[in-house]
mmCIF file of C-alpha atoms and ligand atoms in Angstrom:
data_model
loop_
_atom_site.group_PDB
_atom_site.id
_atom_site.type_symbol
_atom_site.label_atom_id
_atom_site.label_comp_id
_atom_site.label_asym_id
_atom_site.label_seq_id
_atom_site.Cartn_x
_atom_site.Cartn_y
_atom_site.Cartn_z
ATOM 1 C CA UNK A 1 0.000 0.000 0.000
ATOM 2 C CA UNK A 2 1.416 3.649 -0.575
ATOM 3 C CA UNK A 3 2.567 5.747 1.956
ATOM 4 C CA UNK A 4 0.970 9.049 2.924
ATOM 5 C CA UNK A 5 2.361 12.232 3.550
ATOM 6 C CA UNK A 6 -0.230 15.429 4.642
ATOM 7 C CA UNK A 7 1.575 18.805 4.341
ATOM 8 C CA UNK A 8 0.379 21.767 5.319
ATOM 9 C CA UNK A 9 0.884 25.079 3.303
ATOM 10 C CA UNK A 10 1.225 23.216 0.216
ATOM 11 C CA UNK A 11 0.522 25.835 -2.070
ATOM 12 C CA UNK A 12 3.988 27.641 -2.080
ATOM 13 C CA UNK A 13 7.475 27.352 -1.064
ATOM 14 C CA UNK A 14 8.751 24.586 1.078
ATOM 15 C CA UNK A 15 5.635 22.699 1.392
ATOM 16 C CA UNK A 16 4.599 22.557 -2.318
ATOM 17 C CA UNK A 17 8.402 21.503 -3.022
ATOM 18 C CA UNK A 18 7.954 18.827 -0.531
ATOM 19 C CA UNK A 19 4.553 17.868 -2.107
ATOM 20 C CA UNK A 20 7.247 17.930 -5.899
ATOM 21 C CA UNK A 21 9.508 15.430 -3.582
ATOM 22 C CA UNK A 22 7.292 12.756 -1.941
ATOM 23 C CA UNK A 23 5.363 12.510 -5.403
ATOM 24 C CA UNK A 24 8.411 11.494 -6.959
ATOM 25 C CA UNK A 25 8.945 8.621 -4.557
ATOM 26 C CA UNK A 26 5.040 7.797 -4.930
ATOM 27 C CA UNK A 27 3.676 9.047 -2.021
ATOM 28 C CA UNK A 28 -0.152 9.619 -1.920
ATOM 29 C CA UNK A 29 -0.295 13.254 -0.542
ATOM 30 C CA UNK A 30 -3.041 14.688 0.989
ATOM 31 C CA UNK A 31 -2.446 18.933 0.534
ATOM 32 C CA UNK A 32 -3.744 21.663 2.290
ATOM 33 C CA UNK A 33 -3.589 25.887 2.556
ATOM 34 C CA UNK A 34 -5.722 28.242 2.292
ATOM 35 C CA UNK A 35 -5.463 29.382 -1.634
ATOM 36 C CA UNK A 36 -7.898 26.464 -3.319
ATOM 37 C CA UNK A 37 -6.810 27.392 -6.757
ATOM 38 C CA UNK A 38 -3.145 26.531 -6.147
ATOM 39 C CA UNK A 39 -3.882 23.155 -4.357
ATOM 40 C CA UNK A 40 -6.410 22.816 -7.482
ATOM 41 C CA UNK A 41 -3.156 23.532 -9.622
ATOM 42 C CA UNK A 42 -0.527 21.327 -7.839
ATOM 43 C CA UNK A 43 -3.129 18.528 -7.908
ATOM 44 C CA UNK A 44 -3.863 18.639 -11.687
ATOM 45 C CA UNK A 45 -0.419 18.481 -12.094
ATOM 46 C CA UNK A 46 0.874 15.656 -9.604
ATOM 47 C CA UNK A 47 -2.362 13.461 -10.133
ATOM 48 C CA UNK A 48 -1.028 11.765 -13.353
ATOM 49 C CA UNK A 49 1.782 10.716 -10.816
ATOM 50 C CA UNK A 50 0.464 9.379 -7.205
ATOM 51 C CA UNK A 51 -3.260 10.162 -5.622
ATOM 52 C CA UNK A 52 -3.512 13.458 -4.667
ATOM 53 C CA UNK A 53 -6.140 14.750 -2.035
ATOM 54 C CA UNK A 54 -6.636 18.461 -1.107
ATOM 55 C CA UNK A 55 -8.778 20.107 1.285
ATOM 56 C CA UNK A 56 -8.430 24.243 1.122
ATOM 57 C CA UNK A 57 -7.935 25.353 5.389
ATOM 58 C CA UNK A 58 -6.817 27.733 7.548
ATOM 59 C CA UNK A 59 -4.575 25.773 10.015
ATOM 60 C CA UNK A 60 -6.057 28.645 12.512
ATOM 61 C CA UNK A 61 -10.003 26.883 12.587
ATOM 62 C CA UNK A 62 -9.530 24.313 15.069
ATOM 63 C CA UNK A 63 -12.824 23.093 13.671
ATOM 64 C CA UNK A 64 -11.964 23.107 9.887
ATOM 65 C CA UNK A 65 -8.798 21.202 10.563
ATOM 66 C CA UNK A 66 -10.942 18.458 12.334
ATOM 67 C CA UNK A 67 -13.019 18.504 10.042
ATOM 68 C CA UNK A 68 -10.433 17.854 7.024
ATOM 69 C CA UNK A 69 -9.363 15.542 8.838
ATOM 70 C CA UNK A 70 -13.117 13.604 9.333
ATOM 71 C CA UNK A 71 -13.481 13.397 5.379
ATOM 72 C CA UNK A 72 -10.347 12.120 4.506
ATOM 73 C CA UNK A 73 -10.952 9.384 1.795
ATOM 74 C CA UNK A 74 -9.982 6.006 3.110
ATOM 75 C CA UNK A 75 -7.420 5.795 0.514
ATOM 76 C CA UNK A 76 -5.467 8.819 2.784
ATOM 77 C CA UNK A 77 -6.657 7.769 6.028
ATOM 78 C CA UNK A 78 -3.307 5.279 6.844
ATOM 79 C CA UNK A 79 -0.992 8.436 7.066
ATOM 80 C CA UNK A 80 2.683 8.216 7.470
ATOM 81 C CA UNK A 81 4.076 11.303 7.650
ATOM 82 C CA UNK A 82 2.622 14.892 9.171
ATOM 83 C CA UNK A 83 4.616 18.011 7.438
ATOM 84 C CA UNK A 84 3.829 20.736 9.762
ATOM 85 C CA UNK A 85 4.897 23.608 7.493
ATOM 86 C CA UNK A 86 2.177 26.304 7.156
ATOM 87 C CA UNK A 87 3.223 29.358 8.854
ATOM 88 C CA UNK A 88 4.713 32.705 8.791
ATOM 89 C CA UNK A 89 6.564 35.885 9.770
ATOM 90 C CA UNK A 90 5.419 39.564 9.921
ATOM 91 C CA UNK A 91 6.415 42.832 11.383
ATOM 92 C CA UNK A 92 10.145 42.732 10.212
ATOM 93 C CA UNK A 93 10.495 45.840 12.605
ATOM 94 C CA UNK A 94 11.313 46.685 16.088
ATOM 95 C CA UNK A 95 8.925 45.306 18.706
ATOM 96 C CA UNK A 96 8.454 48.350 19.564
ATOM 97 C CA UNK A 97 6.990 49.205 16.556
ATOM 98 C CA UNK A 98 5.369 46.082 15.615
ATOM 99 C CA UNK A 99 1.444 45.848 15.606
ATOM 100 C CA UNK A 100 -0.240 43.542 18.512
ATOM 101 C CA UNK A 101 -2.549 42.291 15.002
ATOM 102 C CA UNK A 102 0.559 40.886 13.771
ATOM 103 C CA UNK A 103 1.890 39.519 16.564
ATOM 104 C CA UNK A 104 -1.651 37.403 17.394
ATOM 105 C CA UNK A 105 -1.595 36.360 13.348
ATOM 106 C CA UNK A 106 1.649 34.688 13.798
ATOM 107 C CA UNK A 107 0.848 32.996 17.137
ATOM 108 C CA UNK A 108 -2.266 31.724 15.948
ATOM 109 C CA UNK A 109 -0.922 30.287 12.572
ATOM 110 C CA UNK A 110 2.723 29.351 13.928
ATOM 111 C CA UNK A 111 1.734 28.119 17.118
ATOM 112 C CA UNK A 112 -2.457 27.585 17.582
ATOM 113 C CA UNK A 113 -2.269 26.394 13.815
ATOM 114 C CA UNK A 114 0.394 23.709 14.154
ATOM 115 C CA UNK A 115 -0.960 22.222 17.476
ATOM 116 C CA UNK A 116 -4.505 22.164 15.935
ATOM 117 C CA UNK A 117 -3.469 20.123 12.980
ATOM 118 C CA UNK A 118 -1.116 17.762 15.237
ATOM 119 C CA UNK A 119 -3.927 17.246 17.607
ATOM 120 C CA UNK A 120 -5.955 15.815 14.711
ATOM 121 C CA UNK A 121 -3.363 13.449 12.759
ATOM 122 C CA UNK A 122 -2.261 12.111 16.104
ATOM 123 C CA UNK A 123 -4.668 9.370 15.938
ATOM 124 C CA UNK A 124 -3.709 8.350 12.159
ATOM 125 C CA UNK A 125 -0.223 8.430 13.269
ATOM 126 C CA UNK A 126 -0.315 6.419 16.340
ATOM 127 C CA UNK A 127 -2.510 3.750 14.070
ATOM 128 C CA UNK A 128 0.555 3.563 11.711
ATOM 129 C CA UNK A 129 2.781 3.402 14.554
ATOM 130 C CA UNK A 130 6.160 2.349 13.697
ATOM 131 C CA UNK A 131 7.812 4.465 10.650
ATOM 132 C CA UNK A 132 5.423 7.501 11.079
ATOM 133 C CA UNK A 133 6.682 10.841 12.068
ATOM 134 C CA UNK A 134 6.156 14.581 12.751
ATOM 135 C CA UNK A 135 8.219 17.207 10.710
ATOM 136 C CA UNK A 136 7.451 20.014 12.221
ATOM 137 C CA UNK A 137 9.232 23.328 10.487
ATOM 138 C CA UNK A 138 10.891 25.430 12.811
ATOM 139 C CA UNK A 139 13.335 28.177 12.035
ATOM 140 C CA UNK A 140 16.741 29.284 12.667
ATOM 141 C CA UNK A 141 14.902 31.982 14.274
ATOM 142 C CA UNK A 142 13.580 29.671 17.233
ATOM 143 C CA UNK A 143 17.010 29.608 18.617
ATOM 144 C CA UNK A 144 18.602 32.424 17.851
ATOM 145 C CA UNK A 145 17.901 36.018 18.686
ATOM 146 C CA UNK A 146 17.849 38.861 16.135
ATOM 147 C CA UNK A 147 16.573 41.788 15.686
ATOM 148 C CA UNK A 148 12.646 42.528 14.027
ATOM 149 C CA UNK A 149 12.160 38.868 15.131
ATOM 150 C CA UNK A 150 10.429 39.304 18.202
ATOM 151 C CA UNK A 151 7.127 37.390 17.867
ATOM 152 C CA UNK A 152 8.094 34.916 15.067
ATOM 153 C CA UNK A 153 11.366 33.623 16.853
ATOM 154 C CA UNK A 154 9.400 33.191 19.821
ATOM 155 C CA UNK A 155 6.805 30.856 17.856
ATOM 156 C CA UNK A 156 9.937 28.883 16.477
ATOM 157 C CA UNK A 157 11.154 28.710 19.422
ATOM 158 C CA UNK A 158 7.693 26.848 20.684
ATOM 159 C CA UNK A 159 7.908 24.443 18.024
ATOM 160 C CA UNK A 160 11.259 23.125 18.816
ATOM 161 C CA UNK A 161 10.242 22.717 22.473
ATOM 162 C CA UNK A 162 6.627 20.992 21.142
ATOM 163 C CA UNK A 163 8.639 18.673 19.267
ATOM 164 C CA UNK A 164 11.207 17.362 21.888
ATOM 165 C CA UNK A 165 8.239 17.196 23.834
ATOM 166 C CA UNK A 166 5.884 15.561 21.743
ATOM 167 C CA UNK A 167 8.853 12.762 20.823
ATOM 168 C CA UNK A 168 9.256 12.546 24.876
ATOM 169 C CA UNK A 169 5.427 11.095 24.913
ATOM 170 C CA UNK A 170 5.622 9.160 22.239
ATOM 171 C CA UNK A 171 9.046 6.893 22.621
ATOM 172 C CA UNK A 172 6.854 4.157 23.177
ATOM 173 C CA UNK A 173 4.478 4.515 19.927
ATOM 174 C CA UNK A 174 7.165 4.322 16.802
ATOM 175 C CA UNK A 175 5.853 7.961 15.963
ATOM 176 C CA UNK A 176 8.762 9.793 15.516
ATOM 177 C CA UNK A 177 8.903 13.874 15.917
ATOM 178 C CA UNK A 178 11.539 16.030 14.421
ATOM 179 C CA UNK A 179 12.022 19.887 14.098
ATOM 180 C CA UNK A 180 13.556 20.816 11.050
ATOM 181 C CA UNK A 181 15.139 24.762 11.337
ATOM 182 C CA UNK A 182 16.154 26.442 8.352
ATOM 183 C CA UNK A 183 17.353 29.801 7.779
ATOM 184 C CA UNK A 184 17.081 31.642 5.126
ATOM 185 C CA UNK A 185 15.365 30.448 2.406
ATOM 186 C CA UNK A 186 13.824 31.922 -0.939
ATOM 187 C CA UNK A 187 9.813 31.474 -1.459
ATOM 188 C CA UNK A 188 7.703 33.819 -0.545
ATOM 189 C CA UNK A 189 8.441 34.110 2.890
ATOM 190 C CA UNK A 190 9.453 37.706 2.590
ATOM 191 C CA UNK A 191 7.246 38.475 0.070
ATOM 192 C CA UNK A 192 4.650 37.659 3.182
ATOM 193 C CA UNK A 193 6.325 39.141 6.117
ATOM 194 C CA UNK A 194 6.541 42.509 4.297
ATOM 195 C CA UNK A 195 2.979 42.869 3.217
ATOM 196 C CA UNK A 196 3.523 42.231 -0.703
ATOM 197 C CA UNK A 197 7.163 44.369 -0.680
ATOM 198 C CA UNK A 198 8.934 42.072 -3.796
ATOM 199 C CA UNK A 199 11.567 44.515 -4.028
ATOM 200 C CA UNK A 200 12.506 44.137 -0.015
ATOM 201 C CA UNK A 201 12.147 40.625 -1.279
ATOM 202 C CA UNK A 202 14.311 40.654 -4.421
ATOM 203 C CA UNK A 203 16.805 42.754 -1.811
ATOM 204 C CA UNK A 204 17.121 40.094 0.986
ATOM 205 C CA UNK A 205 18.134 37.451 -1.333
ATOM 206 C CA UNK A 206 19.781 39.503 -3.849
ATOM 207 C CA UNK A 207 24.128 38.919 -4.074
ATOM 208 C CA UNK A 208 23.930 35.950 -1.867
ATOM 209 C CA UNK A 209 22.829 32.105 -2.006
ATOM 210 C CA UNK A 210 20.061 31.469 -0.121
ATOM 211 C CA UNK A 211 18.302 27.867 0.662
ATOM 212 C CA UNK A 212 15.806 26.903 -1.794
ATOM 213 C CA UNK A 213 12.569 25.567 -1.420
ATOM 214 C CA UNK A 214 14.113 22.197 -3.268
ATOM 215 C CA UNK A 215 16.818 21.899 -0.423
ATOM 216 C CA UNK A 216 14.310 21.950 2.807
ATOM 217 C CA UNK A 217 12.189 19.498 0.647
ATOM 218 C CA UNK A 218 15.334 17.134 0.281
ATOM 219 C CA UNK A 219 15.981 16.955 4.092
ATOM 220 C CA UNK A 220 12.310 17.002 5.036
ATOM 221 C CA UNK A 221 11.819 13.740 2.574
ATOM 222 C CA UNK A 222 15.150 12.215 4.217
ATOM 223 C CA UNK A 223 13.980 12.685 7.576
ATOM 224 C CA UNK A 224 10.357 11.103 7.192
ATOM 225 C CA UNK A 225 12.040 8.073 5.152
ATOM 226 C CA UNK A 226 14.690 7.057 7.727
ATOM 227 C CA UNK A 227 14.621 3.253 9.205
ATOM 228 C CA UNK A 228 12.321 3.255 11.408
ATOM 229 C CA UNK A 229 14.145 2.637 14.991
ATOM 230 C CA UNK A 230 16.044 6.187 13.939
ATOM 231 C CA UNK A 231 14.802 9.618 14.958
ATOM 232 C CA UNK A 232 16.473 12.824 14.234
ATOM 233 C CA UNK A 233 14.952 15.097 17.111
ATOM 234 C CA UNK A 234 16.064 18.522 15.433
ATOM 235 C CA UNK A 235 17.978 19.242 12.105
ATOM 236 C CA UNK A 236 19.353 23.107 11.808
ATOM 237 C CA UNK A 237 19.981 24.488 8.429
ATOM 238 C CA UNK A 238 21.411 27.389 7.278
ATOM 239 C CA UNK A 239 23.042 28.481 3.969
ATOM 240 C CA UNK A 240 26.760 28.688 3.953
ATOM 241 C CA UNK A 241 26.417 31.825 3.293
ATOM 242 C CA UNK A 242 24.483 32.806 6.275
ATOM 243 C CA UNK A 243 25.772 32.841 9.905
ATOM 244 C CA UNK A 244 25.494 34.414 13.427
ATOM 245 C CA UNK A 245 25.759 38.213 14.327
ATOM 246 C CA UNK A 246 28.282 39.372 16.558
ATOM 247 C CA UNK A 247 26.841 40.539 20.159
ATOM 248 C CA UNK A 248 25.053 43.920 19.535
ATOM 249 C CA UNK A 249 26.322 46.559 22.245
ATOM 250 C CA UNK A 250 24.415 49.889 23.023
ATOM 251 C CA UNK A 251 27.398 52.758 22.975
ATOM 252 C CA UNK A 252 26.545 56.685 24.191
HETATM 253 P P1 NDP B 320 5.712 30.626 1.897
HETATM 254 O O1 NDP B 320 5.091 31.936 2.221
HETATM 255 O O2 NDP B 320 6.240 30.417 0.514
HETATM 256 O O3 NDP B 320 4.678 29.450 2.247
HETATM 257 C C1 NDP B 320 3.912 29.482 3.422
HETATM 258 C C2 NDP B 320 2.790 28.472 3.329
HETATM 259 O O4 NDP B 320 2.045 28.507 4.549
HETATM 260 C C3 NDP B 320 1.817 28.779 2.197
HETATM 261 O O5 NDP B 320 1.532 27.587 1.512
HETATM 262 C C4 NDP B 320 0.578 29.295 2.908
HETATM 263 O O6 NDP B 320 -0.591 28.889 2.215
HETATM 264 C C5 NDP B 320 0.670 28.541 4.243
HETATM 265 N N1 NDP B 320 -0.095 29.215 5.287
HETATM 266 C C6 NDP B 320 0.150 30.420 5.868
HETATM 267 N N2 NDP B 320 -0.807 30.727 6.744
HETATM 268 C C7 NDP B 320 -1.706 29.697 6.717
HETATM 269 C C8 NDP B 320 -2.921 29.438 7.380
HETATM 270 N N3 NDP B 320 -3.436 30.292 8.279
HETATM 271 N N4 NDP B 320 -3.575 28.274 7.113
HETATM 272 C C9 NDP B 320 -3.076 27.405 6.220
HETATM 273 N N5 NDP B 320 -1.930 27.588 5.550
HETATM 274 C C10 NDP B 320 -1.256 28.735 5.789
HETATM 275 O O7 NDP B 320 6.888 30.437 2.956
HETATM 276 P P2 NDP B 320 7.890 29.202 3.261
HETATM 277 O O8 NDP B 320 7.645 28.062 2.358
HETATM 278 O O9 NDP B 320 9.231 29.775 3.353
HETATM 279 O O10 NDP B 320 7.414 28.873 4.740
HETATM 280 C C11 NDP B 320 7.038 27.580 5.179
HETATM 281 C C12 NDP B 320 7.441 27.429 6.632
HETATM 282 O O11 NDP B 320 8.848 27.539 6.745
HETATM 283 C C13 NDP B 320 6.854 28.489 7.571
HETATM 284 O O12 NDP B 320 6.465 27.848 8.765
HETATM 285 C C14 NDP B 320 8.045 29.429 7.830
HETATM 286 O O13 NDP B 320 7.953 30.072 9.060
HETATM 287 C C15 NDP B 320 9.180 28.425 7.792
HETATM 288 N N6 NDP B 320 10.518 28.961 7.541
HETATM 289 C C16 NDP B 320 10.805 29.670 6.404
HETATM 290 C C17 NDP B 320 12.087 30.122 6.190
HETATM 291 C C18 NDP B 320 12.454 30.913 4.997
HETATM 292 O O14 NDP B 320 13.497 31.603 5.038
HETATM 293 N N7 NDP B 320 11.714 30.858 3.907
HETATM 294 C C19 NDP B 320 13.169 29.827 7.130
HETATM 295 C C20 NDP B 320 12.750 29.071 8.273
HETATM 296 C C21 NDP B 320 11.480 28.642 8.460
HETATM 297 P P3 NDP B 320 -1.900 29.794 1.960
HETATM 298 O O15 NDP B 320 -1.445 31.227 1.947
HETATM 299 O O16 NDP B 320 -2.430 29.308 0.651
HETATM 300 O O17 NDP B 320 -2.788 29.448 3.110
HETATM 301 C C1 8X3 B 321 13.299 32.676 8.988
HETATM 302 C C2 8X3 B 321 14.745 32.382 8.966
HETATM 303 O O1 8X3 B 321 17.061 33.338 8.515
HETATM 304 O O2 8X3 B 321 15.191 34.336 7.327
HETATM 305 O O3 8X3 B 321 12.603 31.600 9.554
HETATM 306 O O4 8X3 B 321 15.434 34.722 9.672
HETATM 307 S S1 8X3 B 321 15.667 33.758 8.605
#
């Protein structure tokens, strides 16, 4: 029988990459957002390959995501693998400066959203038992501080802690949790956490070599396809490009 993958926020960037990936190893996927024409899109065009199912939600309706889950056809119902990708940043200012709007979007998506939809597959999982897992998508951001990232790092920084946690509970099940990090990456990411701004976008990336959407896919693919009796808890990822800031210091 096929295995099953259900990603979340598989209408751009890393999740519709990892939607590319699984496909090509003959997953059934099972792919949700909120844009219906894109899932509509990235079915029509990975159905000739492996069954596709889509249901358009917000991860935010605790309802809607239970209820996705309900009408699953029973051809998706023996899932493997949970991609917990759908989420976001905003406000790439000072706290200070950043609205409280913004702030409650990204806990709601990052953090409400990811716990609603992990609440629901839980059940599916634990029936697979041995070989399933969790890839929840943290950030770089979740562990290290810098500045505009307030909010967003903190609701990375929730989702690594969820995931040790969740993989402390389950040691017994064969459901395996891991929280992949990356850090910066080009989708539309920025393109989102400015408000529509492509040439702050364009900028960020510009003269540099960022991740790609293709790279996170890769590792998020080669984490859920591991033996089963091995677990990778937490996988950071950065471009070589990209490192830490020196210690910021406050002078008169
Ligand atoms: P994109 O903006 O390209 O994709 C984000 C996806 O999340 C979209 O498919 C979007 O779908 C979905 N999404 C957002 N809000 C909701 C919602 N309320 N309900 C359902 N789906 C939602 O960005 P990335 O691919 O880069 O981001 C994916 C994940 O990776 C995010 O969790 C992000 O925080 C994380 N990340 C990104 C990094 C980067 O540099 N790009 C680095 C580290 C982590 P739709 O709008 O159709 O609902
Ligand atoms: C965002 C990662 O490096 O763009 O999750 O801040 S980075």
């Amino acid at each position: 029988m096929s295995q099953v993958v259900f990603i979340t926020g598989a209408t751009s960037g890393f999740g519709q990459a990892t939607a590319r990936r699984f496909a090509q190893a003959g997953w059934s996927l099972v792919l949700t957002g909120r844009r219906q024409e894109r899932l509509a899109a990235l079915r029509d065009e990975l159905a000739p390959q492996v069954p596709v199912h889509i249901a358009a939600l917000d991860v935010r309706d605790a309802k809607a995501v239970q209820a996705a889950f309900d009408a699953l056809p029973e051809a998706f119902r023996a899932l493997t693998t949970l991609v917990n990708n759908a989420g976001l940043a905003l406000a790439p200012v000072p706290a200070q400066r950043a609205a409280l709007e913004d702030w409650h979007t990204m806990i709601d998506t990052n953090v409400t959203g990811l716990v609603n939809v992990t609440h629901a597959a839980l059940p599916w999982l634990l029936k697979t038992g041995a070989g399933a897992s969790i890839v929840n998508i943290g950030s770089v951001a979740g562990e290290w501080p810098y500045p505009g990232s307030h909010v967003y790092g903190a609701t990375k920084a929730f989702v690594k802690q969820f995931s040790l946690n969740l993989r402390s509970d389950l040691i017994a099940t064969g459901v395996r949790v891991t929280d992949i990090a990356p850090g910066m990456a080009e989708t539309e990411f920025t393109l989102v956490r400015t408000k529509g701004d492509q040439a702050a976008s364009d900028a960020l990336y510009a003269g540099t070599t960022p991740l790609t959407a293709q790279d996170i896919a890769e590792q998020i693919f080669y984490v859920a396809t591991l033996p089963a009796h091995m677990a990778i808890n937490r996988l950071e990822i950065m471009p070589t490009r990209q490192a830490w800031a020196p210690f910021a210091v406050d002078r008169d």
